[in-house]
PDB file of C-alpha atoms in Angstrom:
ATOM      1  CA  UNK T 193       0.000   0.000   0.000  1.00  0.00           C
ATOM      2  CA  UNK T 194       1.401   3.449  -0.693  1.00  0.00           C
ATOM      3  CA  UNK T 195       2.443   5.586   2.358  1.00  0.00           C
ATOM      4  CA  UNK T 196       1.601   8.429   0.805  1.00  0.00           C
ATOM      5  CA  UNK T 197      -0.925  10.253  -0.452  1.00  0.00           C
ATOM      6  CA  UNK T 198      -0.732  13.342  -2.297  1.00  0.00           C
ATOM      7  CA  UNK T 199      -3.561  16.285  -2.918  1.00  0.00           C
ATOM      8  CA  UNK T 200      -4.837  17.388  -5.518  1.00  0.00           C
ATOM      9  CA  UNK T 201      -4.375  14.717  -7.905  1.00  0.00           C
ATOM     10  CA  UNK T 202      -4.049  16.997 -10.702  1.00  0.00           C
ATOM     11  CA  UNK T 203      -3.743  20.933 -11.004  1.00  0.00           C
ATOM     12  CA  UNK T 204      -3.798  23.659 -13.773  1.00  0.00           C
ATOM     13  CA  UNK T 205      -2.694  26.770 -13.273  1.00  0.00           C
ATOM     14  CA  UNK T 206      -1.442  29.907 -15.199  1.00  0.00           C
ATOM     15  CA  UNK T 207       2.175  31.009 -15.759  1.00  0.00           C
ATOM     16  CA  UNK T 208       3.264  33.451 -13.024  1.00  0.00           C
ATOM     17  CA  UNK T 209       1.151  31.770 -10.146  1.00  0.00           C
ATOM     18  CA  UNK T 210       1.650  29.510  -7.221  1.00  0.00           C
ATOM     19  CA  UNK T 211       1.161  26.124  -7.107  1.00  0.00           C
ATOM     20  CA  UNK T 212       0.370  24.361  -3.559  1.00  0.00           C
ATOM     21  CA  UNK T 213       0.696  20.371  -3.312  1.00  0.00           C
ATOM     22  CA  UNK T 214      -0.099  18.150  -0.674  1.00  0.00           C
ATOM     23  CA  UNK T 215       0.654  15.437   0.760  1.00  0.00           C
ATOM     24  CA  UNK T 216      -0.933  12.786   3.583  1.00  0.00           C
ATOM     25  CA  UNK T 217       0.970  10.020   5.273  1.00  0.00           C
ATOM     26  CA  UNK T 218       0.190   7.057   7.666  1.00  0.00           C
ATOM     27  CA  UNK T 219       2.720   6.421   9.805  1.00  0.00           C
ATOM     28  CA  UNK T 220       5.586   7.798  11.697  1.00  0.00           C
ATOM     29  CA  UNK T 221       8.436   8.757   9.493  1.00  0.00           C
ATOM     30  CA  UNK T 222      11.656   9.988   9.593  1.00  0.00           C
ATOM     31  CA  UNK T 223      12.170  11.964   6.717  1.00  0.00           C
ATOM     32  CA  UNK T 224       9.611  13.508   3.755  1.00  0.00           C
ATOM     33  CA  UNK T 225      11.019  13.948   0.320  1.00  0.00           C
ATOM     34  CA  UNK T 226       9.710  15.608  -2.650  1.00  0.00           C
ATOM     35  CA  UNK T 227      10.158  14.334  -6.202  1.00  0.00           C
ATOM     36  CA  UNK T 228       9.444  15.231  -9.655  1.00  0.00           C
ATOM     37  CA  UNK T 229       8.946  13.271 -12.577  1.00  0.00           C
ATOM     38  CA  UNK T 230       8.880  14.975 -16.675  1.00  0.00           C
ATOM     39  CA  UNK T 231       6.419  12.196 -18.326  1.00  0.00           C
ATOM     40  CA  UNK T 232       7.812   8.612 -18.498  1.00  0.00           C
ATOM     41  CA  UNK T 233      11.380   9.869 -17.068  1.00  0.00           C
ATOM     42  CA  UNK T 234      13.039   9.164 -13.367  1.00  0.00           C
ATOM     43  CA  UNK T 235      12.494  10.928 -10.636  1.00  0.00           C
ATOM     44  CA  UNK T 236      14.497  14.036  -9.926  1.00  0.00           C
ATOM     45  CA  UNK T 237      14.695  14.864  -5.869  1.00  0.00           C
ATOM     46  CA  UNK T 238      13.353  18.412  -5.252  1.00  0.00           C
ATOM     47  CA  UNK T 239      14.127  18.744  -1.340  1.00  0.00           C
ATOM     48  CA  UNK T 240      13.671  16.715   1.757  1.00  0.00           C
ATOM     49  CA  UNK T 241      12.380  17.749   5.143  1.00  0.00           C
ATOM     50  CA  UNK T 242      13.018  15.821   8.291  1.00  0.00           C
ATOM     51  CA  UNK T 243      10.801  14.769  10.894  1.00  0.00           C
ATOM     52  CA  UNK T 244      11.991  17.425  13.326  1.00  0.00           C
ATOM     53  CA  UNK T 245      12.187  20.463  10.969  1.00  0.00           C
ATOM     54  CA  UNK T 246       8.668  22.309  10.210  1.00  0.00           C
ATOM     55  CA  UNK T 247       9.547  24.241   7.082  1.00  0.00           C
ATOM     56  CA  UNK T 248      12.119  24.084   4.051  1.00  0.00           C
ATOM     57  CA  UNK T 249      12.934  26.479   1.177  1.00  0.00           C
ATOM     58  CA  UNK T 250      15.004  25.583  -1.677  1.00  0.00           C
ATOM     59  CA  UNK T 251      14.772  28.712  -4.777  1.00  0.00           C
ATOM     60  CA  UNK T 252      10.917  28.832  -5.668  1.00  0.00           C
ATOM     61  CA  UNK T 253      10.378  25.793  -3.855  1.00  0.00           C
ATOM     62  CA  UNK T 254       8.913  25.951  -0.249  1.00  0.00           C
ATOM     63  CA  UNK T 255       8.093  22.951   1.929  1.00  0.00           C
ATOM     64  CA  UNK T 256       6.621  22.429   5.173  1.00  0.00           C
ATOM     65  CA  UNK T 257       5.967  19.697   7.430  1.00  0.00           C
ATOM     66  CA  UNK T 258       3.145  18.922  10.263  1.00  0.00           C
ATOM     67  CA  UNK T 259       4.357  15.731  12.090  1.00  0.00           C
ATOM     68  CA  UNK T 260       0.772  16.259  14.048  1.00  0.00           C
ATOM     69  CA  UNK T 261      -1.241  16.222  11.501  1.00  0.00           C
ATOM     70  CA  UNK T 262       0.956  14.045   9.574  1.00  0.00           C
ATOM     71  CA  UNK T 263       1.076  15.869   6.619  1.00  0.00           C
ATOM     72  CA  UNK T 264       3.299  17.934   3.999  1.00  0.00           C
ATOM     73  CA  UNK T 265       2.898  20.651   1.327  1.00  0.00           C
ATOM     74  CA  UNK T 266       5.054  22.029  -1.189  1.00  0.00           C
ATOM     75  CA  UNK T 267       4.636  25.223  -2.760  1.00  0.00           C
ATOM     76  CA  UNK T 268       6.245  26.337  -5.803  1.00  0.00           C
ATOM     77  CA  UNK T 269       5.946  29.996  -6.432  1.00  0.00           C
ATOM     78  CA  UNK T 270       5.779  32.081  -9.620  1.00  0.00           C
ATOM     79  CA  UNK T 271       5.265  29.028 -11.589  1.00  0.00           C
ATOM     80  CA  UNK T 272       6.950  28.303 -15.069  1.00  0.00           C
ATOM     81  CA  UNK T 273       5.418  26.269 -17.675  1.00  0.00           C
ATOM     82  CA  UNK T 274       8.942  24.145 -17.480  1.00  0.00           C
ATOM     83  CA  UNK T 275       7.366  22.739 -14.122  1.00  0.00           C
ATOM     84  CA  UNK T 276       4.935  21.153 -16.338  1.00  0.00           C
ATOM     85  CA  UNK T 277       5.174  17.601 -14.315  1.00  0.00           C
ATOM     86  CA  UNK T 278       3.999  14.986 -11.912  1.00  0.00           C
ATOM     87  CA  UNK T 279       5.052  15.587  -8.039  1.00  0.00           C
ATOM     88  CA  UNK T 280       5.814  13.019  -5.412  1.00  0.00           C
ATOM     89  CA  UNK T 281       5.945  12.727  -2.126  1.00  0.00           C
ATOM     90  CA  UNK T 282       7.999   9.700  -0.590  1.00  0.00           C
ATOM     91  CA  UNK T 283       8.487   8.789   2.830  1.00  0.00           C
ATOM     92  CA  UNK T 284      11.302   6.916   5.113  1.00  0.00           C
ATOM     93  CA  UNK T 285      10.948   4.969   8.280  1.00  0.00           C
ATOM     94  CA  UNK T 286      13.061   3.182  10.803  1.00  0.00           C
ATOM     95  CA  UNK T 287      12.490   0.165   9.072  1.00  0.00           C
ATOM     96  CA  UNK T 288      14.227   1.785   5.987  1.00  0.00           C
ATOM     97  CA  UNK T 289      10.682   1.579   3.903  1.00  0.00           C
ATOM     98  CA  UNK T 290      10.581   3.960   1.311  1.00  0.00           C
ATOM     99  CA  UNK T 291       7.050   4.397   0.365  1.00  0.00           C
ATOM    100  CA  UNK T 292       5.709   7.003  -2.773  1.00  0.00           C
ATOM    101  CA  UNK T 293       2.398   8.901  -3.039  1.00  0.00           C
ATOM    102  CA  UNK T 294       0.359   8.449  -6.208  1.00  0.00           C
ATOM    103  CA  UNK T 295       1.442  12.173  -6.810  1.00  0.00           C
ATOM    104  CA  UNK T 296       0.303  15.172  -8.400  1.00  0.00           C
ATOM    105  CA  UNK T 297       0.238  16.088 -11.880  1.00  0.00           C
ATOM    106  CA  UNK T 298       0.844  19.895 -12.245  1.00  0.00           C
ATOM    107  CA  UNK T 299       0.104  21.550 -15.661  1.00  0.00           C
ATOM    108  CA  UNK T 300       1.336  25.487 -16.182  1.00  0.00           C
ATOM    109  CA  UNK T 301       0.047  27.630 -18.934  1.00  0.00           C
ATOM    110  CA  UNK T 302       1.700  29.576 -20.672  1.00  0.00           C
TER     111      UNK T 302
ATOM    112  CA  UNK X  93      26.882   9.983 -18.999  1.00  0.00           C
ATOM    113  CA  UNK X  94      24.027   9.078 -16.593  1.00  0.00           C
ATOM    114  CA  UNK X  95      25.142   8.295 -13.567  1.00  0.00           C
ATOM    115  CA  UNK X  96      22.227   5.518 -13.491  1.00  0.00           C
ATOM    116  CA  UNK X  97      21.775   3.803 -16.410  1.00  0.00           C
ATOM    117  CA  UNK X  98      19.037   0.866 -17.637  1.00  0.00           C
ATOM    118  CA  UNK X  99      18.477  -1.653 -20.162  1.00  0.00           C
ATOM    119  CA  UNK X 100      16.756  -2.579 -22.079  1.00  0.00           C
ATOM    120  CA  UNK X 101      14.430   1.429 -22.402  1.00  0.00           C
ATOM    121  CA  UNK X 102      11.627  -0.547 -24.373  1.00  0.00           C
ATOM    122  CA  UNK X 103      10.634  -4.276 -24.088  1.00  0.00           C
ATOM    123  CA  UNK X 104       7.556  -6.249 -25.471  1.00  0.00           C
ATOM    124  CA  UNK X 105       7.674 -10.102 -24.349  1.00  0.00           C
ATOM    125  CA  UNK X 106       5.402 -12.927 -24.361  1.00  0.00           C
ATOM    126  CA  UNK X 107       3.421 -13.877 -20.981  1.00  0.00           C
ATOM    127  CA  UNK X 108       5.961 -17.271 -19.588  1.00  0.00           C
ATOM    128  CA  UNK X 109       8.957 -15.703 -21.077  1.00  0.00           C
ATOM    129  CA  UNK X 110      11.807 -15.110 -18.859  1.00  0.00           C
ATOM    130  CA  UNK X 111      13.215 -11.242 -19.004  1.00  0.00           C
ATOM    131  CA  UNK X 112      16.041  -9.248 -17.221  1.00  0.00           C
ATOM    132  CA  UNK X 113      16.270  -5.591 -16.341  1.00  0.00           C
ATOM    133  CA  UNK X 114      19.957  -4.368 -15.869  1.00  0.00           C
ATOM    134  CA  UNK X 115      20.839  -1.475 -13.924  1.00  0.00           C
ATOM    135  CA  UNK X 116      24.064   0.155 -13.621  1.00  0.00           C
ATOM    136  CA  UNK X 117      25.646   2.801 -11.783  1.00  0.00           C
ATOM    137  CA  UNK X 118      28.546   4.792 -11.658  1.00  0.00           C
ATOM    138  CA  UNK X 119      27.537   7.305  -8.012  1.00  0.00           C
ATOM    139  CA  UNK X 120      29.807   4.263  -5.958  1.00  0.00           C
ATOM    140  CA  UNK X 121      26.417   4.353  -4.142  1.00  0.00           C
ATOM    141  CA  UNK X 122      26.338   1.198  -2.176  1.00  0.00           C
ATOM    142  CA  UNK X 123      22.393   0.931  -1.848  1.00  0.00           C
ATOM    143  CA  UNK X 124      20.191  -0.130  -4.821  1.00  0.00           C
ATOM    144  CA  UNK X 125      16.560  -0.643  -5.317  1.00  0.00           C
ATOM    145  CA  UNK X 126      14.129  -1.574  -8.085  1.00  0.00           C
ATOM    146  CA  UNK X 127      10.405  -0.058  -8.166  1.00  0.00           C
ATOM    147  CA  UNK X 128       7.419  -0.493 -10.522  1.00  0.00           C
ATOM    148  CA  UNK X 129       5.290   2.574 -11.716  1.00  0.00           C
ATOM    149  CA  UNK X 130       1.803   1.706 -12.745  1.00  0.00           C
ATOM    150  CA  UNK X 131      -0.373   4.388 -14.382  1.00  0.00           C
ATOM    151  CA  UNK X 132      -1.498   6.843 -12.150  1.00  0.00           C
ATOM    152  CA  UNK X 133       0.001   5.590  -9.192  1.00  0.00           C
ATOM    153  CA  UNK X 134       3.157   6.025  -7.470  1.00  0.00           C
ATOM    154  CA  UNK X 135       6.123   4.105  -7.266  1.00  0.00           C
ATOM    155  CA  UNK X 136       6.109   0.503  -5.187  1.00  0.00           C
ATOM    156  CA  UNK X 137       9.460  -1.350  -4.003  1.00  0.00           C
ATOM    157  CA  UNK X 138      10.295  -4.168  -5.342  1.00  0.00           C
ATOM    158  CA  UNK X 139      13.894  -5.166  -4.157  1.00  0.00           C
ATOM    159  CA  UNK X 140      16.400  -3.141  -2.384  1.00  0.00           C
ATOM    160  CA  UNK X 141      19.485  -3.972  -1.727  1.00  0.00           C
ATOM    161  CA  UNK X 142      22.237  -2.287   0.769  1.00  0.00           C
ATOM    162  CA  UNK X 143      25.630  -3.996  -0.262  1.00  0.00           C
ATOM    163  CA  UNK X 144      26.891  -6.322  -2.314  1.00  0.00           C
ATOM    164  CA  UNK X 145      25.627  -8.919   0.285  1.00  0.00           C
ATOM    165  CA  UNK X 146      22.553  -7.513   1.083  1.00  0.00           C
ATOM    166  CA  UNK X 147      19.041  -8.453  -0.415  1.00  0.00           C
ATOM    167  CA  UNK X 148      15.341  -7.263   0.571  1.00  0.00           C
ATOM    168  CA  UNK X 149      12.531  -7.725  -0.733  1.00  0.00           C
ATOM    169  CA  UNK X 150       9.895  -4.679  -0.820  1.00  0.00           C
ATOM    170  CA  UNK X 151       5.995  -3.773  -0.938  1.00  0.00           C
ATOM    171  CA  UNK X 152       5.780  -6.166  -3.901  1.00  0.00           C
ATOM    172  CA  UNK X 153       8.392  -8.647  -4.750  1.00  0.00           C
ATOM    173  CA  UNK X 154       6.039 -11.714  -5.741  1.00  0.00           C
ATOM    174  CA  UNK X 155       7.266 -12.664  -9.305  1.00  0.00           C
ATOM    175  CA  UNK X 156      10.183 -11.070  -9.544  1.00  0.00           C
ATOM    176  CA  UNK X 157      13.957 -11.653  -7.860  1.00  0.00           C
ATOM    177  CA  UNK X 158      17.084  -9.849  -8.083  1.00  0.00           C
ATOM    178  CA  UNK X 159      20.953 -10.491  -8.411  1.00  0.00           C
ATOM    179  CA  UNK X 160      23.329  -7.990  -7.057  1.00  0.00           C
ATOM    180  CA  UNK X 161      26.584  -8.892  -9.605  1.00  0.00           C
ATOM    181  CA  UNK X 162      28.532  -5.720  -8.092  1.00  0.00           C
ATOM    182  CA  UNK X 163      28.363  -2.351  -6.428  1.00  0.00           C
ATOM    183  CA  UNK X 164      27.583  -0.883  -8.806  1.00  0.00           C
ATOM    184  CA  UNK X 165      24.693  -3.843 -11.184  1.00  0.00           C
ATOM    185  CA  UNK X 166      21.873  -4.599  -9.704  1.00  0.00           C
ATOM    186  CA  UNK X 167      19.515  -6.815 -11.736  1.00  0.00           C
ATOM    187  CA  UNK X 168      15.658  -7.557 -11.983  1.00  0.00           C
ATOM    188  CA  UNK X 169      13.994 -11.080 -13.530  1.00  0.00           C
ATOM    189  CA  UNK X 170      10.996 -11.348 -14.064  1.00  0.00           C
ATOM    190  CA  UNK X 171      10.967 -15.630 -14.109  1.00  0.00           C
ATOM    191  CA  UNK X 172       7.991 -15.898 -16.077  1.00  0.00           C
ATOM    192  CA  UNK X 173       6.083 -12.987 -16.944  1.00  0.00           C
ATOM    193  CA  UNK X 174       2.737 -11.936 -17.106  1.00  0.00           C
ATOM    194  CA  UNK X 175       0.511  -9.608 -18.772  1.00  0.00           C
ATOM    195  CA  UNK X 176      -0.006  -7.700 -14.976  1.00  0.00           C
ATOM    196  CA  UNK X 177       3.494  -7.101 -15.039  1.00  0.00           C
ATOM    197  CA  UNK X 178       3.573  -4.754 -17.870  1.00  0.00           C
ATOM    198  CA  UNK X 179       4.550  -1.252 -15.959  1.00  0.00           C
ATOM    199  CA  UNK X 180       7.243   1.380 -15.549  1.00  0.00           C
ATOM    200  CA  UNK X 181      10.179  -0.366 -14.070  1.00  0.00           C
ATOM    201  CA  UNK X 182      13.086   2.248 -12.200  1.00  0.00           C
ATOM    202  CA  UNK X 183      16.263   1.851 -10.888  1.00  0.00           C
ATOM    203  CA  UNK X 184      17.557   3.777  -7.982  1.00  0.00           C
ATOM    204  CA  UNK X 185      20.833   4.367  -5.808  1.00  0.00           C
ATOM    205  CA  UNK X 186      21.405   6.439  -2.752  1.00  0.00           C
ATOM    206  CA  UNK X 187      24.282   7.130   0.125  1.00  0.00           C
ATOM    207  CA  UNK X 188      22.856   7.422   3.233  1.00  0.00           C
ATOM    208  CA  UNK X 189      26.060   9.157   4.125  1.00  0.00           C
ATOM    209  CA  UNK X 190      25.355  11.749   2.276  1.00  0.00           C
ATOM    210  CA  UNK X 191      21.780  12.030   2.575  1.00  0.00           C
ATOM    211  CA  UNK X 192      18.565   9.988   1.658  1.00  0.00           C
ATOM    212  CA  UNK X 193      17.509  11.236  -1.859  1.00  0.00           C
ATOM    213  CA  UNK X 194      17.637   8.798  -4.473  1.00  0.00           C
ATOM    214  CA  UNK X 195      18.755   8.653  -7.832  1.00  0.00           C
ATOM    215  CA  UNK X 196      16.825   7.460 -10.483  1.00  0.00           C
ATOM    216  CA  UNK X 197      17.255   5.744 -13.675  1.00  0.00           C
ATOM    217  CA  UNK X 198      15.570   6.697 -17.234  1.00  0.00           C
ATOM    218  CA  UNK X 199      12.852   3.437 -16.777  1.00  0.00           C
ATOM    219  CA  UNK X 200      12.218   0.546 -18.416  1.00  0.00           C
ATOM    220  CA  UNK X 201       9.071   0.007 -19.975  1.00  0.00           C
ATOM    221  CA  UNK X 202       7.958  -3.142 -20.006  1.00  0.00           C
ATOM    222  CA  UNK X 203       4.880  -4.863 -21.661  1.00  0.00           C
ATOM    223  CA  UNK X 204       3.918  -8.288 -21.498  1.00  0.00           C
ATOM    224  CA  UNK X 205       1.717  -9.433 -23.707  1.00  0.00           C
TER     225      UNK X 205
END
């Protein structure tokens, strides 16, 4: 079963603007990454949050973290249409599990 | 040159037929692992492997087994495949020592027919 599960599963939005993902997970975790995948490629990692820190930035890419409510978002501001892809979430536990959300698929109009 | 590279990019085989996915990588990352990609969904471990002597099997390894011929191969059969098996196959490495983000192949994709 996946770990977790990421919100909306698809998004359109207009050059210039933000774009908020989320993402909901099950169990206790040690660390939260963020990937993203251009269609049928790998993954590329974005950034990765640990389980003790509550918010991230990396360039136009802002993360945060809620351990309480067991739940992430990423934000990517002033959007490009290059960031035309899917977006992951993907968890890690003590027992070394590595589990992926279904992810988000984020179009950006030009 | 990739650091993670995969072959075959494209296969078509028959359902029974025997197939192997080769991964190789040239990071010196010792930990390895092989996931599936379905449509619409996520990625699922199959196998992951932390050394040379070191085998696990993920979410999903029913059907499938690996070989770990160096540091740096790591290789997924697929003993007799079936048509449920057709998917998005990926190849990963990461150093822990360095951090916990992976690195990805290009894929395989695979479709048994």
């Amino acid at each position: 079963s996946q770990q977790g599960e990421e919100d909306p599963q698809a998004l359109s939005i207009q050059e210039g603007e933000n774009a908020t993902m989320n993402c909901s997970y099950k169990t206790s975790i040690n660390n939260l990454q963020w990937y993203r995948q251009n269609s049928g490629r790998g993954l590329v990692h974005l950034i990765l949050i640990r389980s003790n820190e509550r918010e991230k930035h990396s360039g136009r890419l802002r993360v945060t973290l809620d351990t309480s409510k067991k739940s992430s978002s990423l934000l990517i501001t002033a959007s490009r249409a290059a960031d035309t892809a899917s977006y992951f979430c993907a968890t890690d536990d003590d027992n070394n599990d590595m589990r992926f959300g279904a992810g988000t698929r984020l179009t950006v109009k030009p | 040159d990739a650091d993670v590279t995969q072959t075959p990019r494209n296969r078509i085989t028959k359902t029974g037929k025997r197939i192997m996915l080769e991964c190789s990588q040239t990071k010196g990352h010792d930990r390895m692992y092989w996931y599936r990609q379905d449509p619409g969904l996520g990625l699922r471990l199959i196998y992951y492997s932390f050394d040379v002597k070191d085998i696990n099997k993920g979410e999903i390894s029913d059907g499938y087994s690996v070989s770990r011929q160096a540091q740096a191969k790591f290789s997924l059969s697929l003993e007799s495949a079936i048509p449920n098996q057709t998917a998005l196959y990926f190849c990963a490495t990461s150093d822990p020592k360095r951090g916990y983000e992976q690195y990805f192949g290009p894929g395989t994709r695979l479709t048994v027919t």
